[in-house]
XYZ file of C-alpha atoms in Angstrom:
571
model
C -26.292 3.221 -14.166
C -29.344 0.631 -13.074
C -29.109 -2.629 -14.790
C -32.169 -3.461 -16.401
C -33.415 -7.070 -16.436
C -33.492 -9.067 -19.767
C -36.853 -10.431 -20.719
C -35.582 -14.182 -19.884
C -34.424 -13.101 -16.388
C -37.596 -11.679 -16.028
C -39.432 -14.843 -16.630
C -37.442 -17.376 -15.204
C -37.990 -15.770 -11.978
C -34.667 -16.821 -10.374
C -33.082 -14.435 -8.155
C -29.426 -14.186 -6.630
C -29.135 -12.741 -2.750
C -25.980 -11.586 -1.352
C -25.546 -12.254 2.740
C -25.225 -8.877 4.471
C -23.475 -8.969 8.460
C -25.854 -6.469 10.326
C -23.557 -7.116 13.168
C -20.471 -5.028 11.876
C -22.249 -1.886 11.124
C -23.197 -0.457 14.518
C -21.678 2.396 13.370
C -23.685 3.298 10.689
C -25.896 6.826 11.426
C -28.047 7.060 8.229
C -30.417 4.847 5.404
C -27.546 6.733 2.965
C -24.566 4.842 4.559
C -26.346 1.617 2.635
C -26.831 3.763 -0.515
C -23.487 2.637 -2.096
C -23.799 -1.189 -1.225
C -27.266 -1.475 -2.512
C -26.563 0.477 -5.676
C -23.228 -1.662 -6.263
C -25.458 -5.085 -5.754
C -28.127 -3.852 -7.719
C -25.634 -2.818 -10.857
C -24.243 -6.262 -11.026
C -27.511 -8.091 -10.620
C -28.093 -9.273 -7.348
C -32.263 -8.595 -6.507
C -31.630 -8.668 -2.705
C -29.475 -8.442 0.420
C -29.888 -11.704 3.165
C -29.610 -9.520 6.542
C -28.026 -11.347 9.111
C -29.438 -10.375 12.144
C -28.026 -11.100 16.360
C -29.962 -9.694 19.164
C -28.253 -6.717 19.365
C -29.262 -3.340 20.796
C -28.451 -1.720 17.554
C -30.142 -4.237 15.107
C -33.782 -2.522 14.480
C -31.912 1.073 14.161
C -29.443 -0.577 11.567
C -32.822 -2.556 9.893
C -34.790 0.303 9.410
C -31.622 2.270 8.037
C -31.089 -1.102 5.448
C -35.088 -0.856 4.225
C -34.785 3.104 3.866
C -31.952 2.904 1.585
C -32.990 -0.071 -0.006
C -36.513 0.890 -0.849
C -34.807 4.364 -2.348
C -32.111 2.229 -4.467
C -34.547 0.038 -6.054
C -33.285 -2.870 -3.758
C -35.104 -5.536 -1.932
C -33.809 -7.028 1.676
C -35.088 -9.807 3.676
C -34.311 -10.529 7.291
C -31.849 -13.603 8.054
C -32.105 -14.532 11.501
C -28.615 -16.097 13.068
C -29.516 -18.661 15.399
C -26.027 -18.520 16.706
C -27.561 -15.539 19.086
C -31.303 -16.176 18.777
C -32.667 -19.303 20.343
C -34.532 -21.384 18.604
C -37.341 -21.146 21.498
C -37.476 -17.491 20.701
C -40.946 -17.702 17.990
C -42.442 -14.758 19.681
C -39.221 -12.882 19.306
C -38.722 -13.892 15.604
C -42.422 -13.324 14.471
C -42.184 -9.561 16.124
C -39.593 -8.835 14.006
C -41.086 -10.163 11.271
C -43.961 -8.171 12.120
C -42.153 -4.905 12.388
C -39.931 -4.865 8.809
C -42.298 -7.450 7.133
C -44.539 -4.802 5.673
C -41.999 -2.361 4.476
C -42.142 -1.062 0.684
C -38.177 -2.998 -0.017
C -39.573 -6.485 1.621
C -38.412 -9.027 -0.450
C -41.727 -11.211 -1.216
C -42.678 -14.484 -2.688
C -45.772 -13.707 -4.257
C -47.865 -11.904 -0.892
C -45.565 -13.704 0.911
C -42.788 -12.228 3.276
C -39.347 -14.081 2.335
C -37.430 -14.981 5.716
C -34.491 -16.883 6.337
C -31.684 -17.831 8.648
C -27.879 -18.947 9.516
C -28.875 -22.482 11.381
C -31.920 -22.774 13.010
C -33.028 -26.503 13.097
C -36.128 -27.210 15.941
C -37.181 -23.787 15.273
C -40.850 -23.998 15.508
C -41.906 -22.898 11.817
C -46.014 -22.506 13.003
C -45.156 -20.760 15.648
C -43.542 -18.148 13.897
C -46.008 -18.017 11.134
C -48.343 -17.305 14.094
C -46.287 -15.056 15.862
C -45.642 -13.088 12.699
C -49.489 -12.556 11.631
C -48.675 -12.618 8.078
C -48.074 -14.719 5.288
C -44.518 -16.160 5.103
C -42.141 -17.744 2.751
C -39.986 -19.314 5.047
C -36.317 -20.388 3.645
C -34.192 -21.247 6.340
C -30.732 -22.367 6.779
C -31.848 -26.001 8.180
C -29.801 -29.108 7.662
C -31.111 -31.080 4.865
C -32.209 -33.936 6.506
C -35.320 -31.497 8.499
C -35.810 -29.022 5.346
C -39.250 -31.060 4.281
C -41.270 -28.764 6.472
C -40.208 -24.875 5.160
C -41.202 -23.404 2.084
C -37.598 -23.581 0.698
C -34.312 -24.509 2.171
C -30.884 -22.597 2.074
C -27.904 -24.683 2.230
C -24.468 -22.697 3.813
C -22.005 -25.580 3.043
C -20.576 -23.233 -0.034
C -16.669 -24.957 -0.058
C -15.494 -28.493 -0.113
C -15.282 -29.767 3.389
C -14.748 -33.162 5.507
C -18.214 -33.117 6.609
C -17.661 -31.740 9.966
C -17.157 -28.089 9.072
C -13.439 -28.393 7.960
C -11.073 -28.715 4.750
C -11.635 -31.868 3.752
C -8.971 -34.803 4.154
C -8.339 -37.727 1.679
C -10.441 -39.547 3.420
C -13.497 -37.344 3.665
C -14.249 -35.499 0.869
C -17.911 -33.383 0.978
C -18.080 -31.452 -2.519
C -20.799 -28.387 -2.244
C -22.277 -30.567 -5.390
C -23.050 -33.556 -2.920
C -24.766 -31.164 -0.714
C -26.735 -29.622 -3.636
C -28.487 -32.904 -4.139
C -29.098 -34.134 -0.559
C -30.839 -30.462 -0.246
C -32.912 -30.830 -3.423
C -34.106 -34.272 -2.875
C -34.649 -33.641 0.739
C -37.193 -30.294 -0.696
C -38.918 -32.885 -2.888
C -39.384 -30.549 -5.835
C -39.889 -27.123 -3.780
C -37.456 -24.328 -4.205
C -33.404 -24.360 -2.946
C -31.371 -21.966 -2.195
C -28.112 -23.062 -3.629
C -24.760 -20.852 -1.904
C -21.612 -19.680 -4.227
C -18.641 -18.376 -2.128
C -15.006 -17.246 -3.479
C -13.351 -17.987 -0.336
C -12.587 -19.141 2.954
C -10.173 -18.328 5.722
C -9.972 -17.026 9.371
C -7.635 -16.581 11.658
C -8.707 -15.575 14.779
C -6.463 -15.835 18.224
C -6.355 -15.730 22.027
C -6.701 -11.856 21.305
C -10.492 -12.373 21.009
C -13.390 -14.632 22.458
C -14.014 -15.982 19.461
C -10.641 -17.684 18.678
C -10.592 -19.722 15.364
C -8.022 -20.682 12.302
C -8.812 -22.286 9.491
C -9.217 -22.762 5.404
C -11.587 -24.527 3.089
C -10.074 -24.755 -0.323
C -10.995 -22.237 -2.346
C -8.681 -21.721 -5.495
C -10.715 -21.384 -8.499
C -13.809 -22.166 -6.376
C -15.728 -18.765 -7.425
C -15.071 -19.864 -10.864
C -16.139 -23.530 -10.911
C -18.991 -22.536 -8.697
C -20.797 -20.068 -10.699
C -20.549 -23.009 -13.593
C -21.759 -25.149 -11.990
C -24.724 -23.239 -10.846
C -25.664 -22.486 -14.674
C -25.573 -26.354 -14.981
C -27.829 -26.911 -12.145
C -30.189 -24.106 -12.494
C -31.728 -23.767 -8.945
C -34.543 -20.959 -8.079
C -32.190 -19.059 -5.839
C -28.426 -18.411 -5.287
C -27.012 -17.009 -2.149
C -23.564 -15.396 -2.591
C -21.742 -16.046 1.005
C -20.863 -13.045 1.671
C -21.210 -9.449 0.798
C -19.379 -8.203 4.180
C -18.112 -11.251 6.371
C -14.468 -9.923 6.240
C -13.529 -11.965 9.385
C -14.079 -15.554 7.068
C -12.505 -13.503 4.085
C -15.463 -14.111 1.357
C -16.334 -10.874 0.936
C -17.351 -9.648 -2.231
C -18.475 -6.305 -1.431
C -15.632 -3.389 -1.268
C -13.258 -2.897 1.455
C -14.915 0.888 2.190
C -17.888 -0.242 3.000
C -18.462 1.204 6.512
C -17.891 -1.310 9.540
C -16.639 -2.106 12.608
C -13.297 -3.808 13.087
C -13.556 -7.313 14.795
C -9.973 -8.314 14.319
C -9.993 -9.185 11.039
C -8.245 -6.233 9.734
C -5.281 -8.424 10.260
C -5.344 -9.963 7.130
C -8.027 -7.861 5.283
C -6.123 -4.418 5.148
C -5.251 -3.682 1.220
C -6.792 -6.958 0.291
C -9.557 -6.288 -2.175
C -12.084 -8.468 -3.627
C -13.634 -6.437 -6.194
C -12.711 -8.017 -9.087
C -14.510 -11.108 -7.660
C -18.177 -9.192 -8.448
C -16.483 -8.643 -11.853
C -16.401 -11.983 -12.430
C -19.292 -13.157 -11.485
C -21.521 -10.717 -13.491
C -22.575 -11.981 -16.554
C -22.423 -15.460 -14.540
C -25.523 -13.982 -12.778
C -26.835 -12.683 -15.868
C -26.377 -15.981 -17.639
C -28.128 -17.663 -14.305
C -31.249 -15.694 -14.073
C -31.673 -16.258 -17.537
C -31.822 -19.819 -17.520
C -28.895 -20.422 -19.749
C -26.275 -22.808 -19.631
C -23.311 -21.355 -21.463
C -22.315 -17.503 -20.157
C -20.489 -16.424 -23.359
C -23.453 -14.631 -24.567
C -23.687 -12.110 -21.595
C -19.486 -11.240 -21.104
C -19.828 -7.119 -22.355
C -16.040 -6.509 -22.867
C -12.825 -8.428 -22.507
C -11.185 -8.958 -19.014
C -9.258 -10.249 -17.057
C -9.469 -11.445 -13.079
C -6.590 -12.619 -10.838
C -6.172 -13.290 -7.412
C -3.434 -14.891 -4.831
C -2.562 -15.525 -1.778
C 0.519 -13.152 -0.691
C 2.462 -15.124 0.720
C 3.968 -18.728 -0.243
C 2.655 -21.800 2.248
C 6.309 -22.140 3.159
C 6.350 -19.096 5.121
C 6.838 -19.782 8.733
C 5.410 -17.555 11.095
C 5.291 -19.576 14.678
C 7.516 -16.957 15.905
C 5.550 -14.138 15.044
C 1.515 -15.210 14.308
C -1.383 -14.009 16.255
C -2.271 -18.235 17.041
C 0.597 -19.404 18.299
C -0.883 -18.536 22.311
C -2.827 -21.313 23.922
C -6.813 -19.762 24.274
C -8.149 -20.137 27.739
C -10.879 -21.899 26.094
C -10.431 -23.770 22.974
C -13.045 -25.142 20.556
C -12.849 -27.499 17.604
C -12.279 -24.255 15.699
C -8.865 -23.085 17.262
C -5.403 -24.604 15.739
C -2.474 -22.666 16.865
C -0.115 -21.664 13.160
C -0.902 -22.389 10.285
C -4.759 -22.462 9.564
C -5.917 -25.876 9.797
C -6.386 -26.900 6.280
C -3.568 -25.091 4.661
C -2.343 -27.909 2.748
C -5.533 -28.457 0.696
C -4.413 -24.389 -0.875
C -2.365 -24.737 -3.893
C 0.540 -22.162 -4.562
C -0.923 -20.351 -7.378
C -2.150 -17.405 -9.089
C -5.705 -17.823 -10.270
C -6.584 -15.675 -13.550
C -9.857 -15.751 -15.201
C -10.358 -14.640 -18.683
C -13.741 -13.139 -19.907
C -13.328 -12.783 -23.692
C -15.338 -11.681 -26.866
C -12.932 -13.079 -29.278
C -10.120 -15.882 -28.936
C -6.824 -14.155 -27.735
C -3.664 -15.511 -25.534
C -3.090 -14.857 -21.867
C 0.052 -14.045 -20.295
C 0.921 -14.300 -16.841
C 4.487 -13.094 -15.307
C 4.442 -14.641 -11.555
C 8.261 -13.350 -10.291
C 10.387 -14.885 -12.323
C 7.702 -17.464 -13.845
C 6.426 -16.716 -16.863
C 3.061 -18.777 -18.789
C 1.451 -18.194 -21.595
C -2.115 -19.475 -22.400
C -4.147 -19.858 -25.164
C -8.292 -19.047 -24.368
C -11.270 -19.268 -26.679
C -14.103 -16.745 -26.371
C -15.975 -16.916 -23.195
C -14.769 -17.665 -19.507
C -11.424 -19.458 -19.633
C -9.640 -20.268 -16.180
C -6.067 -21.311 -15.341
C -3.794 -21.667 -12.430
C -0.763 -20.751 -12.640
C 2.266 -20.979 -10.257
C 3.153 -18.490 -7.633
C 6.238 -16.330 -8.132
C 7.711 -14.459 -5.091
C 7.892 -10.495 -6.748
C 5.728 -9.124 -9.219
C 2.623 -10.204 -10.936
C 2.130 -9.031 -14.307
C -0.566 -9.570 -16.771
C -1.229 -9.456 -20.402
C -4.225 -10.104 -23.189
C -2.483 -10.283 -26.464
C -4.681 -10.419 -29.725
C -3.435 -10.348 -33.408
C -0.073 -9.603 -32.236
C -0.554 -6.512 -29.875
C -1.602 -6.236 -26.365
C -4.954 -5.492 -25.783
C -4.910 -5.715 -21.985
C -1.738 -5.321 -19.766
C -0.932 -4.425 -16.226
C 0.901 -4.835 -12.943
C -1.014 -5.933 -10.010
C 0.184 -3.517 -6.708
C 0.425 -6.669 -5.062
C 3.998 -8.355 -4.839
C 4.264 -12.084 -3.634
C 6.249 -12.465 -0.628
C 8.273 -15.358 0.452
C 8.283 -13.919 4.196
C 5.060 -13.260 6.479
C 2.783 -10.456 6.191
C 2.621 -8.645 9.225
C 4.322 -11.390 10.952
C 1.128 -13.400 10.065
C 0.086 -16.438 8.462
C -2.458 -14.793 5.893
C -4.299 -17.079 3.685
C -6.828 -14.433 1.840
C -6.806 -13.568 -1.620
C -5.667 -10.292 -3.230
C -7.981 -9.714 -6.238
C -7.116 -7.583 -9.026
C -8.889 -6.956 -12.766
C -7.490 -6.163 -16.016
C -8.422 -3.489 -17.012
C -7.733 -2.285 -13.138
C -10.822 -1.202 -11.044
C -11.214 1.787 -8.980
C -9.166 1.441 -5.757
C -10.593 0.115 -2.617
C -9.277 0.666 1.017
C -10.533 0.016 4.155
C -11.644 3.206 5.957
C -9.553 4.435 8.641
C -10.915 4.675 12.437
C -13.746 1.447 12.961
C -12.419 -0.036 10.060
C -8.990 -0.800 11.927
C -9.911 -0.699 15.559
C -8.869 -4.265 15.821
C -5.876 -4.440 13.952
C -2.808 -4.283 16.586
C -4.493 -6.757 18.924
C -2.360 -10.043 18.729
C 0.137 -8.205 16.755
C 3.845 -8.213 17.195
C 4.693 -4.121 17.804
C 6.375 -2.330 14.856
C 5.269 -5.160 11.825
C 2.790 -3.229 10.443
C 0.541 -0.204 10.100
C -2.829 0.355 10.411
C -3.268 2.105 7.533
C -4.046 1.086 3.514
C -0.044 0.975 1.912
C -1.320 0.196 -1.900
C -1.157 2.122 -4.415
C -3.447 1.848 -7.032
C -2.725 -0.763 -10.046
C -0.707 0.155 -13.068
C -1.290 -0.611 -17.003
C -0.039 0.300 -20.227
C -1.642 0.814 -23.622
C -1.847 -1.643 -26.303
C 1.542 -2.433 -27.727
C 3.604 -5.271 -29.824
C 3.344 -8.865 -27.850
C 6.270 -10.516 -26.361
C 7.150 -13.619 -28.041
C 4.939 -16.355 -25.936
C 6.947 -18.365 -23.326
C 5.747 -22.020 -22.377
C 2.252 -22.175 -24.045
C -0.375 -24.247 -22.851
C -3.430 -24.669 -24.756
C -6.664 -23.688 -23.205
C -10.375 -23.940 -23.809
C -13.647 -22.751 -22.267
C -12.828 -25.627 -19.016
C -10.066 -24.496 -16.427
C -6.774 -25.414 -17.282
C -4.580 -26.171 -13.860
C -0.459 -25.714 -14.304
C 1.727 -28.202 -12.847
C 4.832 -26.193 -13.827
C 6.749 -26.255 -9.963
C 6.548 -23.032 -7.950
C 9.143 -20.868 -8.405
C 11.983 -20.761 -5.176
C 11.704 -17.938 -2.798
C 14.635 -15.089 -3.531
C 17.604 -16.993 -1.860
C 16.066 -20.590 -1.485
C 18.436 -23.286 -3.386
C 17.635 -24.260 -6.700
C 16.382 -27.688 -5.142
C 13.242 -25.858 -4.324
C 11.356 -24.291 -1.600
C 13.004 -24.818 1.243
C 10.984 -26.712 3.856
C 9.496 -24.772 6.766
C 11.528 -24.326 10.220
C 10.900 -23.395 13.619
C 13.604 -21.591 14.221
C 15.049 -18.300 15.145
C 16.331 -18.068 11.842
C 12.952 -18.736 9.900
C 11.972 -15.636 7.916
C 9.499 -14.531 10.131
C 11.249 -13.920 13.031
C 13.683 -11.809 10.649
C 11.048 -9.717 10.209
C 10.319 -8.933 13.659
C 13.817 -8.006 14.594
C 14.887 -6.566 11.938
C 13.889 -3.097 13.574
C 16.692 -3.691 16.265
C 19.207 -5.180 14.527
C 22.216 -3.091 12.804
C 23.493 -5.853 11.270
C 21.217 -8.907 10.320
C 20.004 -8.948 6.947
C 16.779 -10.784 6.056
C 16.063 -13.597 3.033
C 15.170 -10.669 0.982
C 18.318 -8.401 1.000
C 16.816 -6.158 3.650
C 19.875 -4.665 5.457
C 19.144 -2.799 9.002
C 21.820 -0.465 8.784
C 21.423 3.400 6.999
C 21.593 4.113 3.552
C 20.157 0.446 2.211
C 19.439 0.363 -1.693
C 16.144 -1.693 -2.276
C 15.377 -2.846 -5.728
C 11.959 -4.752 -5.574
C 9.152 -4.646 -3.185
C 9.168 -7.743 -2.102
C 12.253 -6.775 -0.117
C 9.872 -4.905 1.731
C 7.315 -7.747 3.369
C 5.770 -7.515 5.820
C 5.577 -3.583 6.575
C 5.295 -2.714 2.709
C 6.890 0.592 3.150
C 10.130 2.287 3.039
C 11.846 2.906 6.352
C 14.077 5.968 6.889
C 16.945 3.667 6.225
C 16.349 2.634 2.904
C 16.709 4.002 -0.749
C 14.532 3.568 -3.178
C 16.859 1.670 -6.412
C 13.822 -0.314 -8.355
C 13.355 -0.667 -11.892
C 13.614 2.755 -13.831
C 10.168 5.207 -14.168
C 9.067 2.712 -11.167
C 6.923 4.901 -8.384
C 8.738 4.765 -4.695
C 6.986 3.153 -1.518
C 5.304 4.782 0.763
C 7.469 6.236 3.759
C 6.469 4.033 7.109
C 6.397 7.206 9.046
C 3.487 8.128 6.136
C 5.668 11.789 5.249
């Protein structure tokens, strides 16, 4: 159904973009292989798609597809150039481009003005391009702030708290995207900025590519405290970073969306972020409205989680995709654990978008919080549980809302990796989302250890029950429109000792290199309970990490009316 702009959106004239990788869709054949991404964007309010472009062979084919679709869907596209492949000496290049797309019927435009923009850039010759281009241009590029006086606009792609050289920030560098917000706008002098929201940040690249890299920016409730700050500071544009990048995990757009498989599949596979565009809708609404509250546009209660799915304490050395040297390492490459991991908190992140004032239960393994929320957008952190997450919205004494997210919490590693991405799940659940099979996965063994994990989606889709009595509330905390962080202590790993969770070890004996020889064992016995010899009863699913599956081995002994695993063999 095609979202219709309010009168107030219409006259403010803000718009939100979402950045679109041209680069991992080679394999696209058609304009109607767009069709779904443009009419998801559109539905949620987003006015147009960034595309960033490389000198690729494949990039006008791919363009021309985007425009097609695009211009059938009601959608508007502009082109962002990435000046990590084009060169900054390249006008005549640029301005041909320009030339060629500038004109078609879905060009974004500022007035007669052809919108452009870019991923870096700075000492690109702006005249020269306007030349080169033979048309007028509204040029909003991805400059630093200090050389932004000279564009039309200026995009800034600092979206996460950093240490001001393009990692997690320490305690004694601390860059907040709010500090670069206002070195942008008073570097623009009044004209229009381009401010970025992201959920998200993490990558894990190793010596299994070219482009070897491994690290976090804190992210947490970032999508959350983003999008309010955003309706505080009210700038002319918002750029949501990204709607595809799956290899820096802040993608917002579904896991099906056809593309190519760089590697990332790693720690992307059954790791959905859907619930993240849930969130953010009436944010956008609110935004391009001008207002600064958003409890006027939330349509229906809901409720959005997401977690990492794994604890930090995890050790992987023995097992990880990092831990071999790169014949040529950058400032980008740490070997482990992503640099940054530390500044991640151990917690499930839940998001409540309510009409009327209700409580919010969350069931993390064996920890258990209950919050009170107000009407509106209420946020709360609450801590990480190895086993199940569960979820309830309890009004007047019944639940309203209730479910159990697919995705466990493991104490071990996921595929032998260290995977800092979110799992994102919505009450009431969404539709499920898998990565396709065949591009989607074509990197997914490389830097694995054999026999961890499959290169196939293992979820099944979330479950939830009907309304029905409320649980009496454990350990209330009172809530209010403002995000309410938990201190409550994370809850031990199944076999840790009660002093906590234990501290990470090198050794043979660390979890992770349980999982990888647990195949060739007869005897040893992970953590988890996972026995190696036949006939093996297995009560939860978190006994299960990494491969998420049952083996021929094991019996299937959870909770009563629970659905079985998947086989590993897929029969």
């Amino acid at each position: 159904m095609e979202r219709r702009q309010s009168p107030e959106e219409q006259s403010t004239g803000k718009m939100v973009f979402a950045h679109f990788m041209v680069g991992i869709v080679a394999g696209r054949t058609g304009a109607a292989d767009y069709d779904d991404d443009m009419t998801r964007a559109k539905s949620f309010g987003i006015d147009a798609f960034a595309l960033n472009i490389g000198t690729d062979t494949f990039t006008d084919e791919q363009l021309g597809y985007a425009y097609q679709s695009a211009a059938k869907n009601g959608m508007k596209v502009f082109i962002s150039f990435d000046f990590n492949w084009f060169k900054t000496s390249q006008t005549a290049d640029v301005g041909a481009k320009i030339k060629k797309f500038g004109g078609q019927p879905a060009q974004l435009k500022v007035g007669d003005k052809v919108f452009v923009s870019s991923f870096s850039g700075d000492g690109l010759d702006l005249a020269a391009v306007r030349s080169a281009a033979g048309m007028p241009l509204f040029i909003a590029p991805n400059f630093k702030a200090a050389n932004a006086a000279n564009a039309d606009a200026a995009f800034n792609w600092i979206a996460w708290p950093n240490n001001g050289a393009n990692k997690a920030p320490t305690d004694a560098v601390n860059v907040t995207v709010a500090d670069g917000d206002q070195a942008y706008m008073k570097a623009l002098g009044g004209k229009p900025y381009m401010a970025p929201v992201s959920p998200w940040f993490f990558t894990h690249y190793g010596p299994e590519v070219s482009y070897s890299k491994n690290w976090v920016f804190p992210s947490d409730l970032l999508w959350y405290e983003r999008w309010t700050e955003i309706l505080q500071l009210g700038p002319q544009y918002v750029e949501i970073i990204t709607w595809n990048d799956y290899g820096e995990s802040h993608y917002i757009g579904p896991l099906s969306s056809p593309h190519n498989d760089d590697g990332n599949s790693k720690w992307v596979n059954d790791m959905p972020h859907n619930g993240w565009l849930d969130m953010a809708k009436p944010f956008i609404a609110a935004y391009k409205a001008g207002a600064k509250s958003v409890n006027k546009y939330i349509e229906k209660d809901q409720i959005v989680y997401w977690y990492r799915p794994s604890l930090k304490s995890a050790n992987c050395d023995s097992t990880d995709n990092t831990m071999k040297a790169v014949s040529n390492p950058t400032e980008n490459f740490f070997q482990g654990r992503p640099n940054g991991a530390d500044t991640m908190s151990d917690s499930v992140f839940v998001v409540a978008l309510l009409k009327e004032p209700a409580t919010v239960e969350v069931s993390s393994g064996k920890s258990k919080k209950t919050f009170t929320a107000q009407a509106g957008a209420n946020a709360w952190a609450a801590p990480m549980g190895v086993g199940k997450q569960t979820f309830s919205l309890i009004r007047g004494g019944n639940s309203v809302l209730s479910g159990t997210s697919p995705r466990d919490i493991s104490a071990d590693c996921i595929c032998g990796i260290y995977n800092f991405n979110a799992y994102v799940g919505t009450l009431p659940a969404g539709q499920p989302d898998a990565l396709q099979t065949g591009n989607a996965f074509e990197g997914f063994a490389k830097g694995l250890v054999p026999g961890l994990c499959q290169p196939k989606p293992l979820l099944k889709s979330p479950t939830s029950a009907g309304p029905a009595p409320a649980p009496a509330p454990a350990d209330i905390e009172s809530g209010s429109n403002d995000k309410n962080i938990v201190t409550a202590p994370v809850e031990p790993p199944v076999g840790a000792p009660s002093g906590g969770v234990p501290a990470p070890s090198s050794s043979a004996s660390s979890s992770a290199a349980k999982s990888a020889t647990a195949s060739t064992s007869a005897t040893t016995s992970t953590s988890t309970g996972i026995a190696t010899g036949g006939g093996n009863k297995i009560t939860s699913l978190s006994q299960l990490a990494p491969l998420n599956c049952l083996r021929k081995d094991q019996v299937w002994a959870g909770p009563a009316g629970s659905d079985p695993p998947a086989p590993c063999d897929g029969g």
